[in-house]
Amino acid sequence: MNSRDFKIVRLYVIGFICIVSYVFLENSNVIPNLVEKTSRGRYSGFPTFFLTGLFKYGLLFLGIGIIMILSFFLIQEKYFQISGKKRNLKLVVSYDYGENIKTISKKATSEIIKSTMESINWNTFHIVQLEDESDNNFKALEVSGSLVEDGMTSGYVTDDNHLLMQKSIETVDQMTEILLDFMKGEDVWRNKYEYK
């Protein structure tokens, strides 16, 4: 189990604990006993009922909220992954400043993208391009540059435009993440990055 999966499981556990705590408080005498003990003290009557009710129902809404929001994002992510698999993406690598081009795969997967990015010597200039061949119009996302002199950037290429990413790229991992997000679906990619 990686760190991301552990965090997801931990959030689900917290959500269930909150709900179980609400059920326990709802069916136990803890709160009535507390109210009875404090009725003779400074905090009695409505303030005590209000605070205990706020705590109890706060646990319920927090637990349900965590589970619902987490489930929504997981389902959304799975949907975009499935949508991404239906697209026909070709992975191409160019080197020697575009003079030599090599097709790595005509049906790119996340594993192929990761292994390709790891295998490249980024001390020299390379261009890695994901070409979407799902429709008649040409469109491709590319990451390019080097760690030494050229710097790194990303571009979105269509029949009519060549847009550049506005935010600077500093690591190969960032370039890999951009390609993987594009593979998941254009909606995921467009919501995360800005190109002009």
CSV table of C-alpha atoms in Angstrom, one decimal:
chain,number,residue,atom,x,y,z
A,1,MET,CA,0.0,0.0,0.0
A,2,ASN,CA,1.5,3.3,-1.1
A,3,SER,CA,1.2,6.6,0.9
A,4,ARG,CA,-1.7,7.8,-1.2
A,5,ASP,CA,-3.7,4.6,-0.6
A,6,PHE,CA,-2.9,4.8,3.1
A,7,LYS,CA,-4.2,8.4,3.3
A,8,ILE,CA,-7.4,7.4,1.6
A,9,VAL,CA,-7.9,4.5,4.0
A,10,ARG,CA,-7.1,6.7,6.9
A,11,LEU,CA,-9.8,9.3,5.9
A,12,TYR,CA,-12.4,6.5,5.4
A,13,VAL,CA,-11.5,5.2,8.9
A,14,ILE,CA,-11.9,8.7,10.4
A,15,GLY,CA,-15.3,9.1,8.7
A,16,PHE,CA,-16.6,5.8,10.0
A,17,ILE,CA,-15.3,6.6,13.5
A,18,CYS,CA,-17.2,9.8,13.5
A,19,ILE,CA,-20.4,8.1,12.4
A,20,VAL,CA,-19.9,5.3,15.0
A,21,SER,CA,-19.3,7.9,17.7
A,22,TYR,CA,-22.5,9.7,16.7
A,23,VAL,CA,-24.5,6.4,16.9
A,24,PHE,CA,-22.9,5.6,20.3
A,25,LEU,CA,-23.8,9.0,21.7
A,26,GLU,CA,-27.3,8.8,20.3
A,27,ASN,CA,-28.0,5.5,22.0
A,28,SER,CA,-26.1,6.0,25.3
A,29,ASN,CA,-26.8,7.9,28.4
A,30,VAL,CA,-23.5,9.9,28.2
A,31,ILE,CA,-25.0,13.2,27.1
A,32,PRO,CA,-28.1,13.0,29.4
A,33,ASN,CA,-25.8,12.2,32.4
A,34,LEU,CA,-23.5,15.1,31.4
A,35,VAL,CA,-26.5,17.5,31.2
A,36,GLU,CA,-27.8,16.3,34.5
A,37,LYS,CA,-24.4,16.9,36.2
A,38,THR,CA,-24.0,20.3,34.7
A,39,SER,CA,-27.5,21.4,35.5
A,40,ARG,CA,-26.4,22.3,39.0
A,41,GLY,CA,-23.3,24.1,37.7
A,42,ARG,CA,-22.6,27.3,35.8
A,43,TYR,CA,-23.4,25.9,32.3
A,44,SER,CA,-26.9,24.6,32.5
A,45,GLY,CA,-30.1,24.5,30.4
A,46,PHE,CA,-30.0,25.6,26.7
A,47,PRO,CA,-26.2,26.2,26.4
A,48,THR,CA,-25.4,22.7,27.5
A,49,PHE,CA,-28.0,21.1,25.2
A,50,PHE,CA,-26.7,23.3,22.3
A,51,LEU,CA,-23.1,22.4,22.8
A,52,THR,CA,-23.7,18.7,23.2
A,53,GLY,CA,-26.0,18.7,20.2
A,54,LEU,CA,-23.5,20.6,18.1
A,55,PHE,CA,-20.8,18.1,19.0
A,56,LYS,CA,-22.9,15.1,18.4
A,57,TYR,CA,-24.4,16.2,15.0
A,58,GLY,CA,-21.1,17.7,14.1
A,59,LEU,CA,-19.6,14.2,14.3
A,60,LEU,CA,-22.4,12.8,12.1
A,61,PHE,CA,-22.0,15.5,9.3
A,62,LEU,CA,-18.2,15.3,9.4
A,63,GLY,CA,-18.2,11.5,9.0
A,64,ILE,CA,-20.8,11.5,6.2
A,65,GLY,CA,-19.1,14.5,4.5
A,66,ILE,CA,-15.6,12.8,4.5
A,67,ILE,CA,-17.0,9.6,3.1
A,68,MET,CA,-19.2,11.3,0.4
A,69,ILE,CA,-16.5,13.8,-0.8
A,70,LEU,CA,-13.8,11.1,-0.8
A,71,SER,CA,-16.0,8.7,-2.7
A,72,PHE,CA,-17.0,11.4,-5.2
A,73,PHE,CA,-13.3,12.2,-6.1
A,74,LEU,CA,-12.4,8.5,-6.3
A,75,ILE,CA,-15.3,7.8,-8.7
A,76,GLN,CA,-14.5,10.9,-10.7
A,77,GLU,CA,-10.8,9.8,-11.0
A,78,LYS,CA,-11.8,6.3,-12.1
A,79,TYR,CA,-14.2,7.7,-14.7
A,80,PHE,CA,-11.5,9.9,-16.2
A,81,GLN,CA,-9.0,7.0,-16.2
A,82,ILE,CA,-11.6,4.9,-18.1
A,83,SER,CA,-12.2,7.7,-20.5
A,84,GLY,CA,-8.4,8.1,-21.0
A,85,LYS,CA,-8.0,4.4,-21.9
A,86,LYS,CA,-10.6,4.8,-24.7
A,87,ARG,CA,-8.5,7.5,-26.4
A,88,ASN,CA,-5.9,6.4,-28.9
A,89,LEU,CA,-2.7,8.2,-27.7
A,90,LYS,CA,0.6,7.8,-29.6
A,91,LEU,CA,3.9,8.4,-27.6
A,92,VAL,CA,6.7,9.9,-29.7
A,93,VAL,CA,10.2,11.0,-28.6
A,94,SER,CA,12.3,13.5,-30.6
A,95,TYR,CA,15.9,14.2,-30.0
A,96,ASP,CA,18.8,16.2,-31.7
A,97,TYR,CA,16.4,19.2,-31.6
A,98,GLY,CA,13.7,17.4,-33.5
A,99,GLU,CA,15.9,15.9,-36.3
A,100,ASN,CA,15.4,12.4,-35.1
A,101,ILE,CA,11.9,11.0,-34.1
A,102,LYS,CA,11.0,7.7,-32.6
A,103,THR,CA,7.6,6.3,-32.0
A,104,ILE,CA,7.6,4.6,-28.6
A,105,SER,CA,4.0,3.3,-28.6
A,106,LYS,CA,0.9,3.8,-30.7
A,107,LYS,CA,-1.3,3.0,-27.6
A,108,ALA,CA,0.4,4.7,-24.7
A,109,THR,CA,-0.3,3.7,-21.2
A,110,SER,CA,0.8,5.3,-17.9
A,111,GLU,CA,3.4,2.6,-17.4
A,112,ILE,CA,4.9,3.2,-20.9
A,113,ILE,CA,5.0,7.0,-20.3
A,114,LYS,CA,6.7,6.6,-16.9
A,115,SER,CA,9.3,4.2,-18.1
A,116,THR,CA,10.0,6.3,-21.2
A,117,MET,CA,10.5,9.5,-19.2
A,118,GLU,CA,12.8,7.6,-16.7
A,119,SER,CA,14.9,6.2,-19.6
A,120,ILE,CA,15.6,9.5,-21.3
A,121,ASN,CA,18.9,11.3,-20.6
A,122,TRP,CA,17.5,14.7,-19.7
A,123,ASN,CA,20.9,16.3,-19.7
A,124,THR,CA,20.4,16.7,-23.5
A,125,PHE,CA,17.4,18.2,-25.2
A,126,HIS,CA,14.4,15.9,-25.9
A,127,ILE,CA,10.8,16.3,-26.8
A,128,VAL,CA,8.2,13.8,-25.6
A,129,GLN,CA,4.8,14.1,-27.3
A,130,LEU,CA,1.4,12.4,-26.7
A,131,GLU,CA,-0.5,12.6,-30.0
A,132,ASP,CA,-4.3,12.1,-29.7
A,133,GLU,CA,-5.4,10.2,-32.7
A,134,SER,CA,-9.0,9.7,-31.5
A,135,ASP,CA,-10.5,12.1,-34.0
A,136,ASN,CA,-9.6,13.7,-37.4
A,137,ASN,CA,-8.1,16.9,-36.0
A,138,PHE,CA,-4.5,16.8,-34.9
A,139,LYS,CA,-3.8,17.6,-31.3
A,140,ALA,CA,-0.9,16.7,-29.1
A,141,LEU,CA,0.6,17.6,-25.8
A,142,GLU,CA,4.4,17.8,-25.5
A,143,VAL,CA,7.0,18.3,-22.8
A,144,SER,CA,10.5,19.3,-23.8
A,145,GLY,CA,13.8,20.7,-22.7
A,146,SER,CA,16.8,19.6,-20.7
A,147,LEU,CA,18.1,19.8,-17.2
A,148,VAL,CA,21.3,21.6,-18.2
A,149,GLU,CA,20.9,24.5,-20.6
A,150,ASP,CA,17.5,24.7,-22.3
A,151,GLY,CA,15.2,24.5,-19.3
A,152,MET,CA,11.9,22.6,-19.5
A,153,THR,CA,8.5,23.5,-20.8
A,154,SER,CA,5.2,22.1,-22.2
A,155,GLY,CA,3.2,22.9,-25.2
A,156,TYR,CA,-0.2,22.0,-26.6
A,157,VAL,CA,-0.3,21.6,-30.4
A,158,THR,CA,-3.3,21.6,-32.7
A,159,ASP,CA,-3.8,22.1,-36.4
A,160,ASP,CA,-4.2,25.9,-35.7
A,161,ASN,CA,-2.3,26.7,-32.5
A,162,HIS,CA,0.8,26.0,-30.5
A,163,LEU,CA,0.1,27.0,-26.9
A,164,LEU,CA,2.7,27.1,-24.2
A,165,MET,CA,2.3,26.3,-20.5
A,166,GLN,CA,2.4,29.5,-18.3
A,167,LYS,CA,3.9,27.9,-15.2
A,168,SER,CA,7.6,27.0,-15.3
A,169,ILE,CA,8.6,23.3,-15.1
A,170,GLU,CA,11.6,22.4,-12.9
A,171,THR,CA,11.7,18.6,-12.7
A,172,VAL,CA,11.2,15.6,-14.9
A,173,ASP,CA,8.6,14.3,-12.5
A,174,GLN,CA,6.5,17.4,-13.2
A,175,MET,CA,6.7,16.7,-17.0
A,176,THR,CA,5.7,13.1,-16.4
A,177,GLU,CA,2.7,14.2,-14.3
A,178,ILE,CA,1.6,16.6,-17.1
A,179,LEU,CA,1.6,13.8,-19.6
A,180,LEU,CA,-0.2,11.4,-17.2
A,181,ASP,CA,-2.9,14.1,-16.6
A,182,PHE,CA,-3.4,14.6,-20.3
A,183,MET,CA,-3.8,10.8,-20.7
A,184,LYS,CA,-6.5,10.7,-18.0
A,185,GLY,CA,-8.6,13.2,-20.1
A,186,GLU,CA,-8.5,16.7,-21.4
A,187,ASP,CA,-10.9,17.8,-18.7
A,188,VAL,CA,-8.5,16.8,-16.0
A,189,TRP,CA,-5.6,18.4,-17.8
A,190,ARG,CA,-7.3,21.7,-18.7
A,191,ASN,CA,-8.6,22.2,-15.1
A,192,LYS,CA,-5.1,21.8,-13.7
A,193,TYR,CA,-2.8,23.7,-16.1
A,194,GLU,CA,-3.0,27.0,-18.0
A,195,TYR,CA,-1.7,27.2,-21.6
A,196,LYS,CA,-1.6,30.4,-23.7
